[in-house]
Structure formats: C-alpha cells, structure tokens
Amino acid sequence: MAQRKKLITVLKILFSAVLLYFIFTKIAFKDVWETLKATRPLYLVVALVFFVLSKAIAAFRLNLYLHQLRVFLAHKSNLQLYLLGMFYNLFLPGGIGGDAYKGYLIKKKFAVDTKKVVSILVLDRLSGLLLLFIYACLLALLIDHDMLKPLNLLFGSGIVLGILVFWLLNKKFFAYVLGIFWRSFGYSALVQLAQLVCVFFILKALHIENHIPVYLFVFLISSIVSVLPITLGGIGSRELTFFYGALWLGLDQNISIGISMVFFLITALVSLTGIFYHFKKVVLNTVETQ
C-alpha cells in the first residue's frame, strides 16, 4: 500500500513537470518573469489578505459540518487543524493527505463513525466545487465572447441543475447534514467570492485593467481542473488551463501564466504556516453543546 502511494506521488510529480515543461516550450519564461517583476506589492498584500479570509471561511464551513456529527470543535482548534491540512496537502504529498489526517484526528478524539467523517470531508470539498462551477457559469453569462455566447442556455441550466443535483445528493445519502445545506452553500459562496477578489487584486498587481471578467472565468475553470488528482497540488494543470484559456479567449498568455504562478505562491505561503502545527501538536478543544 505504501509503495503504491509513493508510486502515485512520483507519477503526479512527473506529470506536473511534463505539463510545466510543455507550457514553457510554448511561451518564454523570460517574458513571464518580466511580467512578475512589474507587480505592485500593495495589491499583492491585499490579495493575500483575501486568500487568508477565504481559507478562514472554509474552515468555518467544515466546522459547520462537524457540528452535525456532534463534534463541537472549537473554532481556534479547527483553524489550526485546517492550516495543518493545507500544509500536508501541498508540502508532504508522499505522506498522509491533509484531509485524511484531519479525519484521523477527529475520529481518534471524538470516536465518531468513520464513514460519516469521510462523508463530511468529501461534502465540504464538493460544496466548494459547486460554487466554483456556479460562479464560472455566472461569469460566462456576463462575458460577451463569440465562443461563450452560444452556450448561454447551457450555463444558465447548469446553475439550476448543479444546485438541484447537489441538494438531492445530500437528501438521499447524507440526510444528517441536509439541515445545513443552505448555510454551507452560503459559506461556500463567500469562500469562492473571497478567492475571486484575491485574484482580482492579483490582476491589479499585474497592471491588468481589461478583460478582467474573462481572466476570472479562466481562473475558476483552472480551479475546477486543479481539483482532479492527476498532478501535485494542481501544479501544471492550473497553468495548462490558463494557457489554453488565454489562447481560446484571446488573452495575454504571459499574463495568464503569471496569474497562475502568483496565486500558487500565495497558496504556498499560507500553507507553509501550517508547519508550525506539524511540530506543535494541535489540541482539539471543544465548545459547549448548544
């Protein structure tokens, strides 16, 4: 089992490397670097603040699910555990995954049903994925582009169908969390909105004033693609999506790759803070039952 996990990790690293190599055979890294050197630091700081805000809200969403299992984890402990999970997901790919480790600690501390813990961790991710899809569809409806306009009916229907399917999935298989469906939906909406604002300020940092909705649309699609477990932390797959998104939608490819790289660096910087809780054990304190 351990050997299989290591092999999968190696394959992910290789695939990420191949994708990055492919991208930088199509564009000049020197041009991307020149774009990055011209960034305005103040806007990057604001982007970082909104990224941190998105992760804090995401942690609150997870705690909302945990409370449905009568795991009344204190918000401080939950935030620490969330940061540790981010660190494991990005920096220790060959070890236990961040979500798996969170599930292990929660199961060990609170003796809850393993299937339910796994279920809420999956639902937490799916809830975020649903809002990425919804925001992408909304932006697609607002963008006046020859490639997207013929698909307006599909985008509009996709929003309604996506919400309906996810609600039915909760109702049929996870009725114990159905009562918080709209609250978790609201948290997810805020999470992805905060990330869109983060990317908006990355665009401002890179001196981009035109085609902002299109860049945001490509970012959302890249975020959906990066969830696929085929690369290391989405490295390579996100850049590839930005590359072809720029090509098909008439955007500057150097700037697009620059956006992807800056967003990854912000993600890595925040995730790295979780190393503190790798060496200092997270204490899972609880709050009183409501």
PDB file of N, CA, C and O in Angstrom, residues 17-59:
ATOM      1  N   ALA A  17       5.543  18.085 -13.845  1.00  0.00           N
ATOM      2  CA  ALA A  17       6.765  18.547 -14.505  1.00  0.00           C
ATOM      3  C   ALA A  17       6.600  18.555 -16.028  1.00  0.00           C
ATOM      4  O   ALA A  17       7.033  19.492 -16.703  1.00  0.00           O
ATOM      5  N   VAL A  18       5.961  17.506 -16.558  1.00  0.00           N
ATOM      6  CA  VAL A  18       5.741  17.422 -18.005  1.00  0.00           C
ATOM      7  C   VAL A  18       4.844  18.561 -18.480  1.00  0.00           C
ATOM      8  O   VAL A  18       5.112  19.198 -19.512  1.00  0.00           O
ATOM      9  N   LEU A  19       3.786  18.839 -17.736  1.00  0.00           N
ATOM     10  CA  LEU A  19       2.868  19.917 -18.112  1.00  0.00           C
ATOM     11  C   LEU A  19       3.573  21.272 -18.089  1.00  0.00           C
ATOM     12  O   LEU A  19       3.397  22.092 -18.993  1.00  0.00           O
ATOM     13  N   LEU A  20       4.366  21.513 -17.037  1.00  0.00           N
ATOM     14  CA  LEU A  20       5.097  22.781 -16.952  1.00  0.00           C
ATOM     15  C   LEU A  20       6.115  22.908 -18.077  1.00  0.00           C
ATOM     16  O   LEU A  20       6.291  23.983 -18.665  1.00  0.00           O
ATOM     17  N   TYR A  21       6.797  21.788 -18.377  1.00  0.00           N
ATOM     18  CA  TYR A  21       7.756  21.808 -19.477  1.00  0.00           C
ATOM     19  C   TYR A  21       7.056  22.134 -20.797  1.00  0.00           C
ATOM     20  O   TYR A  21       7.541  22.948 -21.596  1.00  0.00           O
ATOM     21  N   PHE A  22       5.898  21.509 -20.999  1.00  0.00           N
ATOM     22  CA  PHE A  22       5.134  21.755 -22.222  1.00  0.00           C
ATOM     23  C   PHE A  22       4.754  23.232 -22.334  1.00  0.00           C
ATOM     24  O   PHE A  22       4.909  23.848 -23.399  1.00  0.00           O
ATOM     25  N   ILE A  23       4.270  23.805 -21.237  1.00  0.00           N
ATOM     26  CA  ILE A  23       3.837  25.211 -21.249  1.00  0.00           C
ATOM     27  C   ILE A  23       5.004  26.141 -21.582  1.00  0.00           C
ATOM     28  O   ILE A  23       4.878  27.055 -22.404  1.00  0.00           O
ATOM     29  N   PHE A  24       6.164  25.870 -20.957  1.00  0.00           N
ATOM     30  CA  PHE A  24       7.295  26.780 -21.163  1.00  0.00           C
ATOM     31  C   PHE A  24       8.076  26.486 -22.443  1.00  0.00           C
ATOM     32  O   PHE A  24       9.084  27.132 -22.720  1.00  0.00           O
ATOM     33  N   THR A  25       7.596  25.503 -23.222  1.00  0.00           N
ATOM     34  CA  THR A  25       8.083  25.382 -24.599  1.00  0.00           C
ATOM     35  C   THR A  25       7.208  26.207 -25.543  1.00  0.00           C
ATOM     36  O   THR A  25       7.598  26.457 -26.684  1.00  0.00           O
ATOM     37  N   LYS A  26       6.047  26.594 -25.051  1.00  0.00           N
ATOM     38  CA  LYS A  26       5.114  27.374 -25.870  1.00  0.00           C
ATOM     39  C   LYS A  26       5.254  28.879 -25.631  1.00  0.00           C
ATOM     40  O   LYS A  26       4.935  29.691 -26.501  1.00  0.00           O
ATOM     41  N   ILE A  27       5.679  29.240 -24.424  1.00  0.00           N
ATOM     42  CA  ILE A  27       5.873  30.652 -24.112  1.00  0.00           C
ATOM     43  C   ILE A  27       7.256  30.842 -23.506  1.00  0.00           C
ATOM     44  O   ILE A  27       7.863  29.885 -23.016  1.00  0.00           O
ATOM     45  N   ALA A  28       7.751  32.070 -23.523  1.00  0.00           N
ATOM     46  CA  ALA A  28       9.087  32.357 -22.980  1.00  0.00           C
ATOM     47  C   ALA A  28       8.982  32.659 -21.482  1.00  0.00           C
ATOM     48  O   ALA A  28       8.261  33.577 -21.079  1.00  0.00           O
ATOM     49  N   PHE A  29       9.688  31.868 -20.674  1.00  0.00           N
ATOM     50  CA  PHE A  29       9.674  32.115 -19.230  1.00  0.00           C
ATOM     51  C   PHE A  29      10.184  33.515 -18.919  1.00  0.00           C
ATOM     52  O   PHE A  29       9.729  34.153 -17.970  1.00  0.00           O
ATOM     53  N   LYS A  30      11.134  34.008 -19.736  1.00  0.00           N
ATOM     54  CA  LYS A  30      11.688  35.349 -19.540  1.00  0.00           C
ATOM     55  C   LYS A  30      10.592  36.409 -19.589  1.00  0.00           C
ATOM     56  O   LYS A  30      10.575  37.345 -18.783  1.00  0.00           O
ATOM     57  N   ASP A  31       9.628  36.225 -20.511  1.00  0.00           N
ATOM     58  CA  ASP A  31       8.530  37.188 -20.629  1.00  0.00           C
ATOM     59  C   ASP A  31       7.597  37.123 -19.420  1.00  0.00           C
ATOM     60  O   ASP A  31       7.110  38.154 -18.942  1.00  0.00           O
ATOM     61  N   VAL A  32       7.355  35.899 -18.944  1.00  0.00           N
ATOM     62  CA  VAL A  32       6.524  35.734 -17.739  1.00  0.00           C
ATOM     63  C   VAL A  32       7.221  36.376 -16.547  1.00  0.00           C
ATOM     64  O   VAL A  32       6.590  37.069 -15.729  1.00  0.00           O
ATOM     65  N   TRP A  33       8.538  36.168 -16.449  1.00  0.00           N
ATOM     66  CA  TRP A  33       9.320  36.737 -15.347  1.00  0.00           C
ATOM     67  C   TRP A  33       9.292  38.263 -15.371  1.00  0.00           C
ATOM     68  O   TRP A  33       9.178  38.903 -14.321  1.00  0.00           O
ATOM     69  N   GLU A  34       9.363  38.838 -16.553  1.00  0.00           N
ATOM     70  CA  GLU A  34       9.289  40.286 -16.683  1.00  0.00           C
ATOM     71  C   GLU A  34       7.932  40.800 -16.206  1.00  0.00           C
ATOM     72  O   GLU A  34       7.832  41.859 -15.573  1.00  0.00           O
ATOM     73  N   THR A  35       6.890  40.036 -16.504  1.00  0.00           N
ATOM     74  CA  THR A  35       5.535  40.386 -16.039  1.00  0.00           C
ATOM     75  C   THR A  35       5.470  40.352 -14.522  1.00  0.00           C
ATOM     76  O   THR A  35       4.919  41.258 -13.882  1.00  0.00           O
ATOM     77  N   LEU A  36       6.060  39.308 -13.937  1.00  0.00           N
ATOM     78  CA  LEU A  36       6.022  39.154 -12.482  1.00  0.00           C
ATOM     79  C   LEU A  36       6.845  40.230 -11.779  1.00  0.00           C
ATOM     80  O   LEU A  36       6.472  40.701 -10.703  1.00  0.00           O
ATOM     81  N   LYS A  37       7.951  40.625 -12.378  1.00  0.00           N
ATOM     82  CA  LYS A  37       8.814  41.646 -11.750  1.00  0.00           C
ATOM     83  C   LYS A  37       8.136  43.005 -11.660  1.00  0.00           C
ATOM     84  O   LYS A  37       8.498  43.825 -10.818  1.00  0.00           O
ATOM     85  N   ALA A  38       7.143  43.217 -12.516  1.00  0.00           N
ATOM     86  CA  ALA A  38       6.476  44.520 -12.543  1.00  0.00           C
ATOM     87  C   ALA A  38       5.279  44.604 -11.594  1.00  0.00           C
ATOM     88  O   ALA A  38       4.550  45.596 -11.593  1.00  0.00           O
ATOM     89  N   THR A  39       5.082  43.578 -10.783  1.00  0.00           N
ATOM     90  CA  THR A  39       3.917  43.556  -9.894  1.00  0.00           C
ATOM     91  C   THR A  39       3.984  44.673  -8.853  1.00  0.00           C
ATOM     92  O   THR A  39       5.065  45.087  -8.421  1.00  0.00           O
ATOM     93  N   ARG A  40       2.795  45.118  -8.435  1.00  0.00           N
ATOM     94  CA  ARG A  40       2.683  46.157  -7.407  1.00  0.00           C
ATOM     95  C   ARG A  40       2.444  45.481  -6.057  1.00  0.00           C
ATOM     96  O   ARG A  40       1.387  44.875  -5.843  1.00  0.00           O
ATOM     97  N   PRO A  41       3.408  45.575  -5.143  1.00  0.00           N
ATOM     98  CA  PRO A  41       3.373  44.819  -3.887  1.00  0.00           C
ATOM     99  C   PRO A  41       2.116  45.059  -3.040  1.00  0.00           C
ATOM    100  O   PRO A  41       1.608  44.127  -2.412  1.00  0.00           O
ATOM    101  N   LEU A  42       1.645  46.298  -2.980  1.00  0.00           N
ATOM    102  CA  LEU A  42       0.493  46.599  -2.130  1.00  0.00           C
ATOM    103  C   LEU A  42      -0.725  45.778  -2.533  1.00  0.00           C
ATOM    104  O   LEU A  42      -1.447  45.239  -1.681  1.00  0.00           O
ATOM    105  N   TYR A  43      -0.955  45.645  -3.830  1.00  0.00           N
ATOM    106  CA  TYR A  43      -2.083  44.845  -4.316  1.00  0.00           C
ATOM    107  C   TYR A  43      -1.890  43.369  -3.970  1.00  0.00           C
ATOM    108  O   TYR A  43      -2.863  42.655  -3.696  1.00  0.00           O
ATOM    109  N   LEU A  44      -0.644  42.920  -3.983  1.00  0.00           N
ATOM    110  CA  LEU A  44      -0.378  41.528  -3.617  1.00  0.00           C
ATOM    111  C   LEU A  44      -0.696  41.279  -2.147  1.00  0.00           C
ATOM    112  O   LEU A  44      -1.211  40.210  -1.789  1.00  0.00           O
ATOM    113  N   VAL A  45      -0.410  42.258  -1.312  1.00  0.00           N
ATOM    114  CA  VAL A  45      -0.734  42.129   0.120  1.00  0.00           C
ATOM    115  C   VAL A  45      -2.243  42.018   0.306  1.00  0.00           C
ATOM    116  O   VAL A  45      -2.729  41.174   1.083  1.00  0.00           O
ATOM    117  N   VAL A  46      -3.001  42.835  -0.413  1.00  0.00           N
ATOM    118  CA  VAL A  46      -4.466  42.773  -0.326  1.00  0.00           C
ATOM    119  C   VAL A  46      -4.967  41.421  -0.836  1.00  0.00           C
ATOM    120  O   VAL A  46      -5.867  40.810  -0.246  1.00  0.00           O
ATOM    121  N   ALA A  47      -4.359  40.924  -1.924  1.00  0.00           N
ATOM    122  CA  ALA A  47      -4.730  39.606  -2.459  1.00  0.00           C
ATOM    123  C   ALA A  47      -4.478  38.525  -1.409  1.00  0.00           C
ATOM    124  O   ALA A  47      -5.305  37.619  -1.221  1.00  0.00           O
ATOM    125  N   LEU A  48      -3.353  38.621  -0.720  1.00  0.00           N
ATOM    126  CA  LEU A  48      -3.019  37.655   0.332  1.00  0.00           C
ATOM    127  C   LEU A  48      -4.056  37.689   1.448  1.00  0.00           C
ATOM    128  O   LEU A  48      -4.484  36.637   1.941  1.00  0.00           O
ATOM    129  N   VAL A  49      -4.473  38.884   1.835  1.00  0.00           N
ATOM    130  CA  VAL A  49      -5.483  39.031   2.902  1.00  0.00           C
ATOM    131  C   VAL A  49      -6.782  38.327   2.513  1.00  0.00           C
ATOM    132  O   VAL A  49      -7.375  37.598   3.315  1.00  0.00           O
ATOM    133  N   PHE A  50      -7.218  38.516   1.282  1.00  0.00           N
ATOM    134  CA  PHE A  50      -8.472  37.889   0.848  1.00  0.00           C
ATOM    135  C   PHE A  50      -8.323  36.374   0.696  1.00  0.00           C
ATOM    136  O   PHE A  50      -9.281  35.632   0.923  1.00  0.00           O
ATOM    137  N   PHE A  51      -7.130  35.905   0.343  1.00  0.00           N
ATOM    138  CA  PHE A  51      -6.919  34.458   0.277  1.00  0.00           C
ATOM    139  C   PHE A  51      -7.019  33.855   1.676  1.00  0.00           C
ATOM    140  O   PHE A  51      -7.665  32.820   1.870  1.00  0.00           O
ATOM    141  N   VAL A  52      -6.380  34.506   2.646  1.00  0.00           N
ATOM    142  CA  VAL A  52      -6.455  34.034   4.036  1.00  0.00           C
ATOM    143  C   VAL A  52      -7.906  34.050   4.511  1.00  0.00           C
ATOM    144  O   VAL A  52      -8.374  33.114   5.183  1.00  0.00           O
ATOM    145  N   LEU A  53      -8.640  35.113   4.160  1.00  0.00           N
ATOM    146  CA  LEU A  53     -10.052  35.199   4.528  1.00  0.00           C
ATOM    147  C   LEU A  53     -10.838  34.026   3.943  1.00  0.00           C
ATOM    148  O   LEU A  53     -11.685  33.427   4.625  1.00  0.00           O
ATOM    149  N   SER A  54     -10.543  33.671   2.689  1.00  0.00           N
ATOM    150  CA  SER A  54     -11.261  32.555   2.048  1.00  0.00           C
ATOM    151  C   SER A  54     -11.010  31.257   2.798  1.00  0.00           C
ATOM    152  O   SER A  54     -11.932  30.442   2.971  1.00  0.00           O
ATOM    153  N   LYS A  55      -9.797  31.043   3.261  1.00  0.00           N
ATOM    154  CA  LYS A  55      -9.475  29.812   3.972  1.00  0.00           C
ATOM    155  C   LYS A  55     -10.086  29.798   5.376  1.00  0.00           C
ATOM    156  O   LYS A  55     -10.484  28.743   5.879  1.00  0.00           O
ATOM    157  N   ALA A  56     -10.165  30.967   6.005  1.00  0.00           N
ATOM    158  CA  ALA A  56     -10.805  31.053   7.321  1.00  0.00           C
ATOM    159  C   ALA A  56     -12.293  30.708   7.211  1.00  0.00           C
ATOM    160  O   ALA A  56     -12.838  29.956   8.027  1.00  0.00           O
ATOM    161  N   ILE A  57     -12.942  31.227   6.178  1.00  0.00           N
ATOM    162  CA  ILE A  57     -14.366  30.934   5.971  1.00  0.00           C
ATOM    163  C   ILE A  57     -14.550  29.453   5.647  1.00  0.00           C
ATOM    164  O   ILE A  57     -15.503  28.811   6.120  1.00  0.00           O
ATOM    165  N   ALA A  58     -13.628  28.887   4.857  1.00  0.00           N
ATOM    166  CA  ALA A  58     -13.699  27.465   4.521  1.00  0.00           C
ATOM    167  C   ALA A  58     -13.579  26.608   5.785  1.00  0.00           C
ATOM    168  O   ALA A  58     -14.247  25.567   5.912  1.00  0.00           O
ATOM    169  N   ALA A  59     -12.741  27.040   6.715  1.00  0.00           N
ATOM    170  CA  ALA A  59     -12.598  26.314   7.974  1.00  0.00           C
ATOM    171  C   ALA A  59     -13.894  26.371   8.779  1.00  0.00           C
ATOM    172  O   ALA A  59     -14.311  25.371   9.390  1.00  0.00           O
TER     173      ALA A  59
END
